[in-house]
Amino acid sequence: MIALNVNGQPKQVDVEPDTPLLWVLRDSLELTGTKYGCGVAQCGACTVHLDGRRVNACLVLAASADGHEVTTIEGLAAGDELSTVQRAFIDHDGFQCGFCTPGQVMSAVALIKEGHAGSDAEIREWMSGNLCRCSAYPQIVEAVKAAAAAGDAV
Ligand code: FES
Ligand code: FES
């Protein structure tokens, strides 16, 4: 049994020692915004924040997150009010199919907070762990720039 704080709420989950955090979020807690793409830390679709730092949830063992804070894409909006980064992705068409988008948004939030949104090249470098099969990369950069300029890194 592990205890997590997920999106500000305490959760207790019974897990196997080798269960990735991704499956606890998606299957046990029904937070299906976090996506499964590759399962081997190659695509970024499963990006969440663990104690404020981005991680690939497919790679992190749930047991190792015991006692820690997890933020998923569901934790960004305030009710029906989208966060700044979420709104920027919509305003700048930062997606096509949308499958990679939760991971892209979680990475974007982190890199803005980390101060890595200083130029297009820097944004591309720090977003490089998040793949987009629809190749929405130019629009994603525009969305990240706009969100960073808004000065509200959520
Ligand atoms: S599903 Fe985790 S990086 Fe691809
Ligand atoms: S929007 Fe389709 S994979 Fe990125």
Coordinates of C-alpha atoms and ligand atoms in Angstrom, one line a residue:
M1 CA 0.0 0.0 0.0
I2 CA 1.4 3.4 -1.0
A3 CA 0.2 6.9 -0.2
L4 CA 0.4 9.6 -2.9
N5 CA -0.8 13.2 -3.1
V6 CA -2.2 13.4 -6.6
N7 CA -3.4 16.8 -7.8
G8 CA -3.7 18.0 -4.3
Q9 CA -5.7 15.0 -3.0
P10 CA -4.4 12.2 -0.8
K11 CA -4.6 8.8 -2.4
Q12 CA -3.8 5.3 -1.1
V13 CA -3.2 2.6 -3.7
D14 CA -2.4 -1.1 -3.4
V15 CA 0.4 -1.8 -5.9
E16 CA 2.7 -4.6 -7.0
P17 CA 6.4 -3.7 -6.5
D18 CA 7.0 -3.4 -10.2
T19 CA 4.0 -1.4 -11.2
P20 CA 4.8 1.8 -13.1
L21 CA 3.3 5.0 -11.8
L22 CA 1.6 5.4 -15.2
W23 CA -0.7 2.4 -14.5
V24 CA -1.6 3.6 -11.0
L25 CA -2.7 6.9 -12.5
R26 CA -4.6 5.5 -15.4
D27 CA -6.0 2.3 -14.0
S28 CA -6.3 2.7 -10.3
L29 CA -7.0 6.4 -10.1
E30 CA -8.8 6.7 -13.5
L31 CA -6.7 9.7 -14.5
T32 CA -6.6 8.8 -18.1
G33 CA -5.3 12.2 -19.4
T34 CA -1.7 10.8 -18.9
K35 CA -1.1 8.7 -22.0
Y36 CA 0.8 5.5 -22.7
G37 CA 2.8 5.8 -25.9
C38 CA 5.9 3.6 -25.8
G39 CA 6.4 2.4 -22.2
V40 CA 10.2 2.8 -22.5
A41 CA 10.8 6.5 -21.8
Q42 CA 11.1 7.4 -25.5
C43 CA 8.0 9.5 -26.3
G44 CA 7.0 11.7 -23.4
A45 CA 3.3 10.9 -23.7
C46 CA 3.3 9.9 -20.0
T47 CA 4.9 13.0 -18.7
V48 CA 3.7 14.1 -15.2
H49 CA 5.3 16.1 -12.4
L50 CA 6.7 14.3 -9.4
D51 CA 7.4 16.8 -6.6
G52 CA 7.3 19.5 -9.3
R53 CA 9.8 17.9 -11.6
R54 CA 8.8 16.2 -14.8
V55 CA 9.2 12.5 -15.1
N56 CA 8.1 9.8 -17.5
A57 CA 5.4 7.9 -15.5
C58 CA 6.0 4.8 -17.5
L59 CA 9.5 4.6 -16.1
V60 CA 8.9 5.6 -12.4
L61 CA 7.9 2.7 -10.2
A62 CA 4.7 3.6 -8.2
A63 CA 6.4 2.3 -5.0
S64 CA 9.2 4.9 -5.4
A65 CA 6.6 7.7 -5.5
D66 CA 5.3 6.6 -2.1
G67 CA 4.9 9.8 0.1
H68 CA 5.4 12.2 -2.9
E69 CA 3.3 14.7 -4.8
V70 CA 2.2 13.9 -8.3
T71 CA 0.6 16.4 -10.7
T72 CA -1.1 15.2 -13.9
I73 CA -2.8 17.1 -16.7
E74 CA -6.0 16.9 -14.8
G75 CA -4.4 18.9 -12.0
L76 CA -3.7 22.0 -14.1
A77 CA -7.1 23.4 -14.8
A78 CA -9.1 25.2 -12.1
G79 CA -12.5 23.6 -12.6
D80 CA -13.6 24.6 -16.1
E81 CA -10.9 27.3 -16.3
L82 CA -8.0 26.0 -18.4
S83 CA -4.5 26.9 -17.3
T84 CA -2.4 29.4 -19.2
V85 CA -0.4 26.7 -21.0
Q86 CA -3.5 24.6 -21.9
R87 CA -5.1 27.7 -23.3
A88 CA -2.0 28.6 -25.3
F89 CA -1.9 25.2 -26.9
I90 CA -5.5 25.7 -28.1
D91 CA -5.0 29.3 -29.2
H92 CA -1.9 28.3 -31.2
D93 CA -3.1 25.0 -32.6
G94 CA -0.4 23.1 -30.7
F95 CA -1.8 19.7 -31.6
Q96 CA -3.7 17.7 -34.3
C97 CA -4.8 14.3 -32.9
G98 CA -4.0 15.4 -29.3
F99 CA -2.6 12.2 -28.1
C100 CA 0.8 13.6 -27.2
T101 CA -0.7 16.9 -25.9
P102 CA -1.0 16.1 -22.1
G103 CA 2.6 15.2 -22.0
Q104 CA 3.6 18.2 -24.1
V105 CA 1.6 20.5 -21.8
M106 CA 3.2 19.0 -18.7
S107 CA 6.7 19.4 -20.1
A108 CA 5.9 23.0 -21.2
V109 CA 4.8 23.9 -17.7
A110 CA 8.0 22.5 -16.3
L111 CA 10.3 24.1 -18.8
I112 CA 8.7 27.5 -18.4
K113 CA 9.1 27.2 -14.6
E114 CA 12.7 26.1 -15.1
G115 CA 13.4 29.2 -17.2
H116 CA 14.1 27.3 -20.4
A117 CA 11.8 29.2 -22.7
G118 CA 14.2 32.0 -23.7
S119 CA 14.3 31.2 -27.4
D120 CA 12.8 28.9 -30.1
A121 CA 15.9 26.8 -30.0
E122 CA 15.9 26.5 -26.3
I123 CA 12.2 25.5 -26.2
R124 CA 12.8 22.9 -28.9
E125 CA 15.8 21.5 -27.0
W126 CA 13.9 21.3 -23.7
M127 CA 10.8 19.9 -25.3
S128 CA 12.8 17.3 -27.2
G129 CA 11.7 14.4 -25.0
N130 CA 8.1 14.8 -26.1
L131 CA 7.5 13.4 -29.6
C132 CA 4.5 14.4 -31.7
R133 CA 3.6 12.0 -34.6
C134 CA 1.5 14.7 -36.1
S135 CA 4.5 17.0 -36.2
A136 CA 2.8 20.0 -34.6
Y137 CA 6.2 21.1 -33.4
P138 CA 6.1 24.7 -34.8
Q139 CA 2.8 25.4 -33.2
I140 CA 3.9 23.8 -30.0
V141 CA 6.9 26.2 -29.9
E142 CA 4.5 29.1 -30.5
A143 CA 2.2 28.0 -27.7
V144 CA 5.1 27.6 -25.2
K145 CA 6.4 31.1 -26.1
A146 CA 3.0 32.6 -25.7
A147 CA 2.4 30.9 -22.3
A148 CA 5.9 32.0 -21.1
A149 CA 5.2 35.6 -22.2
A150 CA 2.0 35.5 -20.2
G151 CA 4.2 35.1 -17.1
D152 CA 2.0 32.4 -15.6
A153 CA 3.8 29.1 -15.7
V154 CA 0.8 26.8 -15.3
Ligands
FES1 S1 4.9 6.1 -22.6 FE1 6.4 6.9 -21.2 S2 7.9 7.9 -22.5 FE2 6.5 6.9 -23.9
FES2 S1 -0.9 16.0 -31.9 FE1 -0.9 13.9 -32.7 S2 0.8 13.0 -31.8 FE2 1.0 15.1 -31.3

